[in-house]
mmCIF file of C-alpha atoms in Angstrom:
data_model
loop_
_atom_site.group_PDB
_atom_site.id
_atom_site.type_symbol
_atom_site.label_atom_id
_atom_site.label_comp_id
_atom_site.label_asym_id
_atom_site.label_seq_id
_atom_site.Cartn_x
_atom_site.Cartn_y
_atom_site.Cartn_z
ATOM 1 C CA UNK A 1 158.112 96.218 73.966
ATOM 2 C CA UNK A 2 161.014 95.473 71.683
ATOM 3 C CA UNK A 3 162.428 91.999 72.586
ATOM 4 C CA UNK A 4 165.947 93.200 71.688
ATOM 5 C CA UNK A 5 165.708 96.030 74.206
ATOM 6 C CA UNK A 6 167.857 95.236 77.221
ATOM 7 C CA UNK A 7 166.417 95.505 80.689
ATOM 8 C CA UNK A 8 168.625 96.950 83.396
ATOM 9 C CA UNK A 9 170.093 94.022 85.334
ATOM 10 C CA UNK A 10 169.152 93.817 88.983
ATOM 11 C CA UNK A 11 171.897 92.721 91.332
ATOM 12 C CA UNK A 12 170.925 89.430 92.939
ATOM 13 C CA UNK A 13 171.275 89.421 96.703
ATOM 14 C CA UNK A 14 172.063 85.806 97.604
ATOM 15 C CA UNK A 15 170.579 86.248 101.068
ATOM 16 C CA UNK A 16 167.289 87.761 99.856
ATOM 17 C CA UNK A 17 166.688 86.639 96.260
ATOM 18 C CA UNK A 18 167.735 82.967 96.222
ATOM 19 C CA UNK A 19 166.947 79.718 97.993
ATOM 20 C CA UNK A 20 169.414 80.742 100.716
ATOM 21 C CA UNK A 21 166.658 83.006 102.098
ATOM 22 C CA UNK A 22 164.799 79.931 103.285
ATOM 23 C CA UNK A 23 167.612 79.160 105.729
ATOM 24 C CA UNK A 24 166.306 82.081 107.730
ATOM 25 C CA UNK A 25 163.100 80.098 108.285
ATOM 26 C CA UNK A 26 164.896 77.003 109.605
ATOM 27 C CA UNK A 27 163.997 77.705 113.237
ATOM 28 C CA UNK A 28 160.286 78.075 112.415
ATOM 29 C CA UNK A 29 160.390 74.645 110.826
ATOM 30 C CA UNK A 30 162.277 73.346 113.852
ATOM 31 C CA UNK A 31 159.639 74.786 116.175
ATOM 32 C CA UNK A 32 156.835 73.256 114.108
ATOM 33 C CA UNK A 33 158.489 69.837 114.482
ATOM 34 C CA UNK A 34 159.322 70.276 118.178
ATOM 35 C CA UNK A 35 156.650 67.777 119.291
ATOM 36 C CA UNK A 36 158.087 65.078 117.002
ATOM 37 C CA UNK A 37 161.864 65.434 117.123
ATOM 38 C CA UNK A 38 164.576 65.590 119.764
ATOM 39 C CA UNK A 39 165.168 69.075 121.171
ATOM 40 C CA UNK A 40 168.670 69.003 119.667
ATOM 41 C CA UNK A 41 167.042 69.146 116.204
ATOM 42 C CA UNK A 42 165.170 72.288 117.226
ATOM 43 C CA UNK A 43 168.332 73.925 118.597
ATOM 44 C CA UNK A 44 170.145 72.902 115.381
ATOM 45 C CA UNK A 45 167.473 74.698 113.370
ATOM 46 C CA UNK A 46 168.145 77.835 115.423
ATOM 47 C CA UNK A 47 171.867 77.441 114.688
ATOM 48 C CA UNK A 48 171.154 77.328 110.938
ATOM 49 C CA UNK A 49 168.952 80.434 111.138
ATOM 50 C CA UNK A 50 171.529 82.276 113.256
ATOM 51 C CA UNK A 51 174.305 81.492 110.778
ATOM 52 C CA UNK A 52 172.061 82.851 108.012
ATOM 53 C CA UNK A 53 171.396 86.064 109.973
ATOM 54 C CA UNK A 54 175.084 86.557 110.719
ATOM 55 C CA UNK A 55 176.153 85.878 107.133
ATOM 56 C CA UNK A 56 173.589 88.380 105.810
ATOM 57 C CA UNK A 57 174.788 91.029 108.265
ATOM 58 C CA UNK A 58 178.436 90.491 107.282
ATOM 59 C CA UNK A 59 177.476 90.634 103.600
ATOM 60 C CA UNK A 60 175.633 93.933 104.093
ATOM 61 C CA UNK A 61 178.656 95.296 105.958
ATOM 62 C CA UNK A 62 180.945 94.371 103.076
ATOM 63 C CA UNK A 63 178.573 96.000 100.591
ATOM 64 C CA UNK A 64 178.411 99.149 102.708
ATOM 65 C CA UNK A 65 182.216 99.233 102.875
ATOM 66 C CA UNK A 66 182.452 99.100 99.091
ATOM 67 C CA UNK A 67 179.674 101.652 98.647
ATOM 68 C CA UNK A 68 181.314 104.175 100.997
ATOM 69 C CA UNK A 69 184.858 103.707 99.692
ATOM 70 C CA UNK A 70 187.310 105.893 101.600
ATOM 71 C CA UNK A 71 184.760 108.525 102.574
ATOM 72 C CA UNK A 72 184.801 109.963 106.083
ATOM 73 C CA UNK A 73 182.532 108.073 108.450
ATOM 74 C CA UNK A 74 182.917 104.809 106.522
ATOM 75 C CA UNK A 75 183.423 102.758 109.697
ATOM 76 C CA UNK A 76 180.283 104.186 111.273
ATOM 77 C CA UNK A 77 178.231 103.529 108.167
ATOM 78 C CA UNK A 78 179.495 99.963 107.839
ATOM 79 C CA UNK A 79 178.787 99.318 111.537
ATOM 80 C CA UNK A 80 175.280 100.770 111.138
ATOM 81 C CA UNK A 81 174.620 98.486 108.148
ATOM 82 C CA UNK A 82 175.806 95.415 110.041
ATOM 83 C CA UNK A 83 173.883 96.268 113.210
ATOM 84 C CA UNK A 84 170.698 97.174 111.366
ATOM 85 C CA UNK A 85 170.732 93.983 109.302
ATOM 86 C CA UNK A 86 171.657 91.767 112.264
ATOM 87 C CA UNK A 87 169.013 93.243 114.598
ATOM 88 C CA UNK A 88 166.346 93.229 111.888
ATOM 89 C CA UNK A 89 167.077 89.645 110.857
ATOM 90 C CA UNK A 90 167.405 88.420 114.449
ATOM 91 C CA UNK A 91 164.009 89.833 115.317
ATOM 92 C CA UNK A 92 162.154 89.211 112.028
ATOM 93 C CA UNK A 93 163.698 85.844 111.075
ATOM 94 C CA UNK A 94 164.560 84.158 114.368
ATOM 95 C CA UNK A 95 163.159 85.507 117.605
ATOM 96 C CA UNK A 96 159.605 86.671 116.897
ATOM 97 C CA UNK A 97 158.676 83.936 114.333
ATOM 98 C CA UNK A 98 160.290 81.227 116.508
ATOM 99 C CA UNK A 99 158.303 82.372 119.538
ATOM 100 C CA UNK A 100 155.123 82.689 117.488
ATOM 101 C CA UNK A 101 155.326 79.199 115.962
ATOM 102 C CA UNK A 102 156.303 77.753 119.340
ATOM 103 C CA UNK A 103 153.203 79.217 120.949
ATOM 104 C CA UNK A 104 150.881 78.290 118.057
ATOM 105 C CA UNK A 105 152.117 74.696 118.245
ATOM 106 C CA UNK A 106 151.979 74.511 122.046
ATOM 107 C CA UNK A 107 148.478 75.972 122.059
ATOM 108 C CA UNK A 108 147.208 73.702 119.328
ATOM 109 C CA UNK A 109 148.667 70.599 121.007
ATOM 110 C CA UNK A 110 147.052 71.621 124.299
ATOM 111 C CA UNK A 111 143.679 72.351 122.660
ATOM 112 C CA UNK A 112 143.729 69.090 120.682
ATOM 113 C CA UNK A 113 144.468 67.221 123.925
ATOM 114 C CA UNK A 114 141.588 68.928 125.731
ATOM 115 C CA UNK A 115 138.972 68.800 122.983
ATOM 116 C CA UNK A 116 139.606 65.580 121.074
ATOM 117 C CA UNK A 117 140.250 61.928 121.712
ATOM 118 C CA UNK A 118 142.838 61.676 118.937
ATOM 119 C CA UNK A 119 145.904 59.553 119.720
ATOM 120 C CA UNK A 120 148.956 61.508 120.848
ATOM 121 C CA UNK A 121 150.874 60.777 117.651
ATOM 122 C CA UNK A 122 148.029 62.212 115.543
ATOM 123 C CA UNK A 123 147.832 65.281 117.739
ATOM 124 C CA UNK A 124 151.583 65.850 117.404
ATOM 125 C CA UNK A 125 151.496 65.538 113.604
ATOM 126 C CA UNK A 126 148.457 67.806 113.456
ATOM 127 C CA UNK A 127 150.306 70.358 115.570
ATOM 128 C CA UNK A 128 153.289 70.175 113.236
ATOM 129 C CA UNK A 129 151.072 70.736 110.183
ATOM 130 C CA UNK A 130 149.379 73.673 111.896
ATOM 131 C CA UNK A 131 152.775 75.174 112.744
ATOM 132 C CA UNK A 132 154.115 74.745 109.201
ATOM 133 C CA UNK A 133 150.891 76.151 107.751
ATOM 134 C CA UNK A 134 151.161 79.208 109.951
ATOM 135 C CA UNK A 135 154.606 80.265 108.683
ATOM 136 C CA UNK A 136 153.522 81.920 105.406
ATOM 137 C CA UNK A 137 150.881 83.982 107.207
ATOM 138 C CA UNK A 138 153.169 85.430 109.885
ATOM 139 C CA UNK A 139 156.105 86.528 107.690
ATOM 140 C CA UNK A 140 154.802 89.821 106.277
ATOM 141 C CA UNK A 141 153.143 91.116 109.471
ATOM 142 C CA UNK A 142 156.279 90.372 111.471
ATOM 143 C CA UNK A 143 158.548 91.979 108.868
ATOM 144 C CA UNK A 144 156.431 95.147 108.783
ATOM 145 C CA UNK A 145 156.228 95.263 112.589
ATOM 146 C CA UNK A 146 160.008 94.955 112.923
ATOM 147 C CA UNK A 147 160.455 97.685 110.305
ATOM 148 C CA UNK A 148 158.161 99.935 112.344
ATOM 149 C CA UNK A 149 159.945 99.056 115.580
ATOM 150 C CA UNK A 150 163.393 99.813 114.156
ATOM 151 C CA UNK A 151 162.195 102.934 112.327
ATOM 152 C CA UNK A 152 160.812 104.173 115.661
ATOM 153 C CA UNK A 153 163.947 103.424 117.645
ATOM 154 C CA UNK A 154 167.358 102.194 116.492
ATOM 155 C CA UNK A 155 167.250 103.748 113.020
ATOM 156 C CA UNK A 156 166.732 107.201 114.520
ATOM 157 C CA UNK A 157 170.229 106.875 115.989
ATOM 158 C CA UNK A 158 172.043 106.318 112.690
ATOM 159 C CA UNK A 159 169.572 107.585 110.073
ATOM 160 C CA UNK A 160 167.522 106.006 107.331
ATOM 161 C CA UNK A 161 170.319 105.619 104.757
ATOM 162 C CA UNK A 162 171.618 102.484 106.482
ATOM 163 C CA UNK A 163 168.182 100.856 106.709
ATOM 164 C CA UNK A 164 167.980 97.098 106.299
ATOM 165 C CA UNK A 165 167.395 96.463 102.599
#
């Protein structure tokens, strides 16, 4: 390949291609630390993740508005982009992963309490490590499942062209 040959530039999506994406995982981290921190910290982590989800949905709505210009049906297409992004992100970034990590941590704390004689503080830290370690393994299956769910339901209402990207 010729080093002087220019590659087509890919538009960077701040909510998907930068460190900002990790704000969507804030609630999973909060859930992993639930046994060690005040509940207000956990709720704060949900607030951070919800702000991320909302900002991404608004951003996708603005991009859809620009893409559709003054074409007929612009409002419907923009609304579809916002709704699709918000619902997808709410399910795939907040609700399902938060519930999953919460249950993994609760189950591991319970099992450690029933099967070991470790001190409570060690069990809580172990639970937190288990929860944090689980996050990378649940992301892709949850994302694909939410895609399937929305493809099978909500996206049939407004069509594939407004699919969460």
